[in-house]
mmCIF file of C-alpha atoms in Angstrom:
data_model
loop_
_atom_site.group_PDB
_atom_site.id
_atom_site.type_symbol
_atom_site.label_atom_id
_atom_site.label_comp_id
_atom_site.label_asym_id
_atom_site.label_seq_id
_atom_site.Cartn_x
_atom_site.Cartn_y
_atom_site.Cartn_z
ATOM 1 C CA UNK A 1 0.000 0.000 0.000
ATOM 2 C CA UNK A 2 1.211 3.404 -0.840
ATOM 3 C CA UNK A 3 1.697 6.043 1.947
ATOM 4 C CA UNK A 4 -1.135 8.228 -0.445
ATOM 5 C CA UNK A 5 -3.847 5.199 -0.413
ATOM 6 C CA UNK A 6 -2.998 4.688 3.700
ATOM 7 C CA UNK A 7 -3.470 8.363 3.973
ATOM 8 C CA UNK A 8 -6.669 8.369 2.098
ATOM 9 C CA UNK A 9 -8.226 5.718 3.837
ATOM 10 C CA UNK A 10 -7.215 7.521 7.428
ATOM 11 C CA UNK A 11 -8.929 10.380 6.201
ATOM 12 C CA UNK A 12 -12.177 8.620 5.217
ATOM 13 C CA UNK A 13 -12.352 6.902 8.360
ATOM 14 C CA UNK A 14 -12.140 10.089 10.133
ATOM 15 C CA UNK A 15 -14.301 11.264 7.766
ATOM 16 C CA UNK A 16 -17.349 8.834 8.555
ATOM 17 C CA UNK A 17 -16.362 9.380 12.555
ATOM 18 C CA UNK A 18 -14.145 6.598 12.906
ATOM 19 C CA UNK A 19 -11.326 5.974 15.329
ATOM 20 C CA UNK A 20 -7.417 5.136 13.450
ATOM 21 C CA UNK A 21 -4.239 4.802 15.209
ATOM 22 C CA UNK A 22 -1.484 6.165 13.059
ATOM 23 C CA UNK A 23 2.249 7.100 13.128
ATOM 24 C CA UNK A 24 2.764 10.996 14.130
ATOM 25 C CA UNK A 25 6.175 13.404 14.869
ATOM 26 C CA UNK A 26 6.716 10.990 18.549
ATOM 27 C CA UNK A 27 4.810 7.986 19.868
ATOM 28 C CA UNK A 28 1.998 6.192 17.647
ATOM 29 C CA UNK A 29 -1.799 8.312 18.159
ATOM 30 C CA UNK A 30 -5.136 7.371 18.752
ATOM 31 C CA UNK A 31 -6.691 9.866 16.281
ATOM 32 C CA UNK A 32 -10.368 10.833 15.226
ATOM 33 C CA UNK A 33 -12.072 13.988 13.825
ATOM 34 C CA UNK A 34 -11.008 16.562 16.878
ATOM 35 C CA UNK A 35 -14.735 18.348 15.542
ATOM 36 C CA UNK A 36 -16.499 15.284 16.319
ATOM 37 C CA UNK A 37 -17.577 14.846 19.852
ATOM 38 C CA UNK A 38 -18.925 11.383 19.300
ATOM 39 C CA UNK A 39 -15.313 10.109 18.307
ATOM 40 C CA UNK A 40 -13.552 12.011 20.464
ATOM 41 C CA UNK A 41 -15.876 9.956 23.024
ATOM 42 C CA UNK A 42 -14.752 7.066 21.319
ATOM 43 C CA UNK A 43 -11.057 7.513 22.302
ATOM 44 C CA UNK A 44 -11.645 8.123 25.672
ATOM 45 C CA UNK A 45 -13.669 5.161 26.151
ATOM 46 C CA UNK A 46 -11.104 3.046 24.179
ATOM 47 C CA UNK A 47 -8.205 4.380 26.452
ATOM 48 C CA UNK A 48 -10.016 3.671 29.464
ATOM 49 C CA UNK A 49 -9.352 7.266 30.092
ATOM 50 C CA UNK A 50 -11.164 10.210 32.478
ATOM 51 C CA UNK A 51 -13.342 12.711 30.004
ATOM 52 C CA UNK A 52 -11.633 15.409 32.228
ATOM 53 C CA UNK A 53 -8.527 14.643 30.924
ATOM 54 C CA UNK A 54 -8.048 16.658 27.851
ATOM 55 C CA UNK A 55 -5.989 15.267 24.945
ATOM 56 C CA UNK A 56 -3.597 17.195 22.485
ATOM 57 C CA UNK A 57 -4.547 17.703 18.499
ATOM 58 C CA UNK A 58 -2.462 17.500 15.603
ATOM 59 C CA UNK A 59 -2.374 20.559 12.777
ATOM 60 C CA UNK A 60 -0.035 20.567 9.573
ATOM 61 C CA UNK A 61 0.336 24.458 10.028
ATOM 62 C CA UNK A 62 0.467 27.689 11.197
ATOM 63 C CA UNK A 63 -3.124 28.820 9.544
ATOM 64 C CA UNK A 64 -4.637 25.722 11.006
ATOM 65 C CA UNK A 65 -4.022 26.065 14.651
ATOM 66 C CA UNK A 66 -5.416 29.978 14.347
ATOM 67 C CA UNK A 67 -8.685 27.939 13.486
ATOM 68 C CA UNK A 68 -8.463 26.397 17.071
ATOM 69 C CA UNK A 69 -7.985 29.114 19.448
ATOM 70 C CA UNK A 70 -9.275 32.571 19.754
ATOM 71 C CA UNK A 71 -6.026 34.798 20.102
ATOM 72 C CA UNK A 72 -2.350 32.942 19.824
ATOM 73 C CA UNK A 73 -0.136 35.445 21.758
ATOM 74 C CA UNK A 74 3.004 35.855 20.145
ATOM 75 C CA UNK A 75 5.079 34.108 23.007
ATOM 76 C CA UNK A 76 3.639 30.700 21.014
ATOM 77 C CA UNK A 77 5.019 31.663 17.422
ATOM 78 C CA UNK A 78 7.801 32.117 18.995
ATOM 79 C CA UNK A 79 8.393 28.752 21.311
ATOM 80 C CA UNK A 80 7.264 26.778 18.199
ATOM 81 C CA UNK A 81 9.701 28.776 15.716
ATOM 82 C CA UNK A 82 12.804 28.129 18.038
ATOM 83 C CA UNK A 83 11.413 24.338 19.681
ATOM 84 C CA UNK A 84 13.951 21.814 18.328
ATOM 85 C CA UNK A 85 11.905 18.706 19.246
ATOM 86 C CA UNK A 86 7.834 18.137 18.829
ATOM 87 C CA UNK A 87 6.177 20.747 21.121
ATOM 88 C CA UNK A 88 2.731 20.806 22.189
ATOM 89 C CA UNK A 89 1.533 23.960 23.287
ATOM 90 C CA UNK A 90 -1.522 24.264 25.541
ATOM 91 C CA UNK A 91 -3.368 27.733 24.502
ATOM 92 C CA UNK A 92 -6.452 29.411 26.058
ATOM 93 C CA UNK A 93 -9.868 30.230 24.202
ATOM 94 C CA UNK A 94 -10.084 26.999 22.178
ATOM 95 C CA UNK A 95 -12.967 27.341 19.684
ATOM 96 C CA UNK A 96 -13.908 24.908 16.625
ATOM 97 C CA UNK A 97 -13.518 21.614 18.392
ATOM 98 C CA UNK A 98 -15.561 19.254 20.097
ATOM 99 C CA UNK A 99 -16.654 20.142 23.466
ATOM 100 C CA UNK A 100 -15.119 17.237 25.125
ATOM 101 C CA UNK A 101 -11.925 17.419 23.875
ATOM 102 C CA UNK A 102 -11.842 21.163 25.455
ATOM 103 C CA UNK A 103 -10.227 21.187 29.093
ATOM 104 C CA UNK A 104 -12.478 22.326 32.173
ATOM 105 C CA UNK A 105 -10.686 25.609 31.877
ATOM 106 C CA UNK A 106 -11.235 25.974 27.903
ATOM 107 C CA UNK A 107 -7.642 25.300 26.547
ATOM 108 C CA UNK A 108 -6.655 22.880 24.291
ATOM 109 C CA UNK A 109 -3.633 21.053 23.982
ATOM 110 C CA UNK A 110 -2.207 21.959 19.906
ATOM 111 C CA UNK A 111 1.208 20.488 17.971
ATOM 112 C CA UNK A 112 1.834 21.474 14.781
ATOM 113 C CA UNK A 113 3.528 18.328 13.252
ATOM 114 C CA UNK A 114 6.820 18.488 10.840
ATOM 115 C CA UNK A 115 6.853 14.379 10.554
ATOM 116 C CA UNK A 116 6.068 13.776 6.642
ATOM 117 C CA UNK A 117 2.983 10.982 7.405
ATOM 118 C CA UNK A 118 1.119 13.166 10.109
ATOM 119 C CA UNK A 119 1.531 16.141 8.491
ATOM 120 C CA UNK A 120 -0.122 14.867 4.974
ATOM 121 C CA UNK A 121 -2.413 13.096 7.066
ATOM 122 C CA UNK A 122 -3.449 16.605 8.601
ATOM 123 C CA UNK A 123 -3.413 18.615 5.228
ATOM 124 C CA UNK A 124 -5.264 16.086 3.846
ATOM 125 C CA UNK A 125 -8.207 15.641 6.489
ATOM 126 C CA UNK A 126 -8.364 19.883 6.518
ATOM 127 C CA UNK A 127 -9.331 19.645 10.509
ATOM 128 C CA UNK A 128 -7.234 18.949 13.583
ATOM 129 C CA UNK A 129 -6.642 15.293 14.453
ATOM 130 C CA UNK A 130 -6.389 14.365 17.445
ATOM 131 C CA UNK A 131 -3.082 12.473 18.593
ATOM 132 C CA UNK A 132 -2.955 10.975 21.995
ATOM 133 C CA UNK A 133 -0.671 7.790 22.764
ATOM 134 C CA UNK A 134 -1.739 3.939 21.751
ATOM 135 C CA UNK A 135 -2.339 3.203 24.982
ATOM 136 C CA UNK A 136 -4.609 2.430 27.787
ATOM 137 C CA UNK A 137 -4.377 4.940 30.537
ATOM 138 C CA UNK A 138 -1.847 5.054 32.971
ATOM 139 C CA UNK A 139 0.083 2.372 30.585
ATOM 140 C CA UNK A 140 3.446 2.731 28.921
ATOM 141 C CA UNK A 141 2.921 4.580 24.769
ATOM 142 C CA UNK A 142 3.524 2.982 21.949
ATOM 143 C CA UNK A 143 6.665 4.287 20.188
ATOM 144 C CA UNK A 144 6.383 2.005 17.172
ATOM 145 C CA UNK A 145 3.724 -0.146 16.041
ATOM 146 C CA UNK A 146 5.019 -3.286 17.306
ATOM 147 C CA UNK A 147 4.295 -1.808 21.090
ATOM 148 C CA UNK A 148 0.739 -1.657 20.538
ATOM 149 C CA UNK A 149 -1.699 -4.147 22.377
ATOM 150 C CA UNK A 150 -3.792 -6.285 20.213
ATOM 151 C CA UNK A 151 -6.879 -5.150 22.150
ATOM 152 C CA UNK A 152 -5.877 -1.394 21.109
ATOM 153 C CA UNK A 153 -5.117 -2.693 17.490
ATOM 154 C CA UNK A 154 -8.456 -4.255 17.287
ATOM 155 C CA UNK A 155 -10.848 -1.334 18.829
ATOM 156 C CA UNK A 156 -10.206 0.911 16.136
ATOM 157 C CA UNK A 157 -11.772 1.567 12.913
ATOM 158 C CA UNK A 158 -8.469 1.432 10.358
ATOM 159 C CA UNK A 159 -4.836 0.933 11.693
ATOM 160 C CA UNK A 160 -1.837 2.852 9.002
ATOM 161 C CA UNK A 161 0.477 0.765 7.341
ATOM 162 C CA UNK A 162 3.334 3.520 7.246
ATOM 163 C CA UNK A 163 6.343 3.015 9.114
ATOM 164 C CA UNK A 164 4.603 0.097 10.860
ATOM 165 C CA UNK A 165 8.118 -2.014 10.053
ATOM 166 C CA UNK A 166 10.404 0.980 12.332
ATOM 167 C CA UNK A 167 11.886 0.110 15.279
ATOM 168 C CA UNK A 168 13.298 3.204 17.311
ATOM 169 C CA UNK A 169 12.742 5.062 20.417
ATOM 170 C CA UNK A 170 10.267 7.600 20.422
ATOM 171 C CA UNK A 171 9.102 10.282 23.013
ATOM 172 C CA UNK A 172 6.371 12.249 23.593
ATOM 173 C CA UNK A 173 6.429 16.062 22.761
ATOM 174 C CA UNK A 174 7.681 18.325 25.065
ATOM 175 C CA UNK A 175 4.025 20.366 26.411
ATOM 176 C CA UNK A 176 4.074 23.849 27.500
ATOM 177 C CA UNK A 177 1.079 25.910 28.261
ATOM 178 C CA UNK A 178 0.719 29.152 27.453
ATOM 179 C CA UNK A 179 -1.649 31.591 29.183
ATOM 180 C CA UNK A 180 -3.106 34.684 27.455
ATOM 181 C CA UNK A 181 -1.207 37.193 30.139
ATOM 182 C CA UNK A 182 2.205 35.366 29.375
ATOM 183 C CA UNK A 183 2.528 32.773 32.319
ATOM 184 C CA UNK A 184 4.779 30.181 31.314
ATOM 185 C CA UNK A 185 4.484 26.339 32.097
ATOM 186 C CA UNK A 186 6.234 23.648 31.370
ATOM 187 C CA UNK A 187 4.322 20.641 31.964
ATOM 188 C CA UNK A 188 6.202 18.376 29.902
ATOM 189 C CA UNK A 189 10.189 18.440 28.516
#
């Protein structure tokens, strides 16, 4: 299968509200439709994971993540111009998503990925996609696809073939959040 037909048939899962696991920028993702509040509910339940918990969304660019979030103050163009690993940055005022993918105190949790697959996969679907780890909650991610449990593998709706035959270590993104008056956190390196 080519890395265009995987991509496609990511996207029309999405598409119909379906769940995929897929290869992103750091660990494998548990991705869905990050407009779709029925899929997003998906994911949680698959995880085993508190609602409450919010998870982070993938974009392929600068334009897209101003369709997530009210204002992006500058400080955040200017961590992710300067970041030299993935970097997540939690932002205030997130609009355009589904409600329960929105944290208690209305941020969301945004990357904008550089890794080839993710990002096509993003440009092609035209939304945010969500990305949190292969894993059930509280258990170790999957950094490559050969970490993922079979009940994982099996709960979702289509599973990428890209870069399912790579075996390196992967780590999360570094997460930072970023409050509208300039407070700094770092809440991940």
């Amino acid at each position: 299968m080519t890395r265009e037909e995987d991509i496609r048939k990511a996207v029309e899962t999405m598409r119909q509200g379906g769940v995929i696991l897929y290869p992103t920028d750091t660990v494998w993702g548990i991705g869905c439709d990050a407009t779709n509040a029925e899929a997003v509910g998906k994911i949680y339940k698959i995880k085993q994971r508190d609602d409450s918990k919010a998870m982070i969304c993938l974009v392929d660019s600068d334009a897209r993540l101003q369709r997530y979030v009210r204002n992006v103050p500058n400080v955040a163009w200017e961590l992710l111009d300067c970041a030299v690993k993935p970097t997540t940055v939690i932002l205030d005022g997130a609009i355009n998503l589904a409600e329960n993918l929105i944290a208690e105190d209305g941020s969301i949790a945004l990357r904008i990925t550089q890794e080839p697959f993710s990002k096509e996969l993003c440009y092609r679907f035209q939304k945010a996609v969500v990305s949190t780890s292969v894993n059930i909650s509280g258990q170790p991610a999957a950094q490559n696809y050969r970490d993922i449990p079979q009940e994982l593998l099996d709960a979702a709706d289509y599973v990428c073939w890209s870069r399912r035959q790579e075996h390196k270590p992967h780590t999360p993104s570094s997460i930072i959040k970023l409050k509208e008056d300039g407070e700094i956190t770092i809440i991940r390196k």
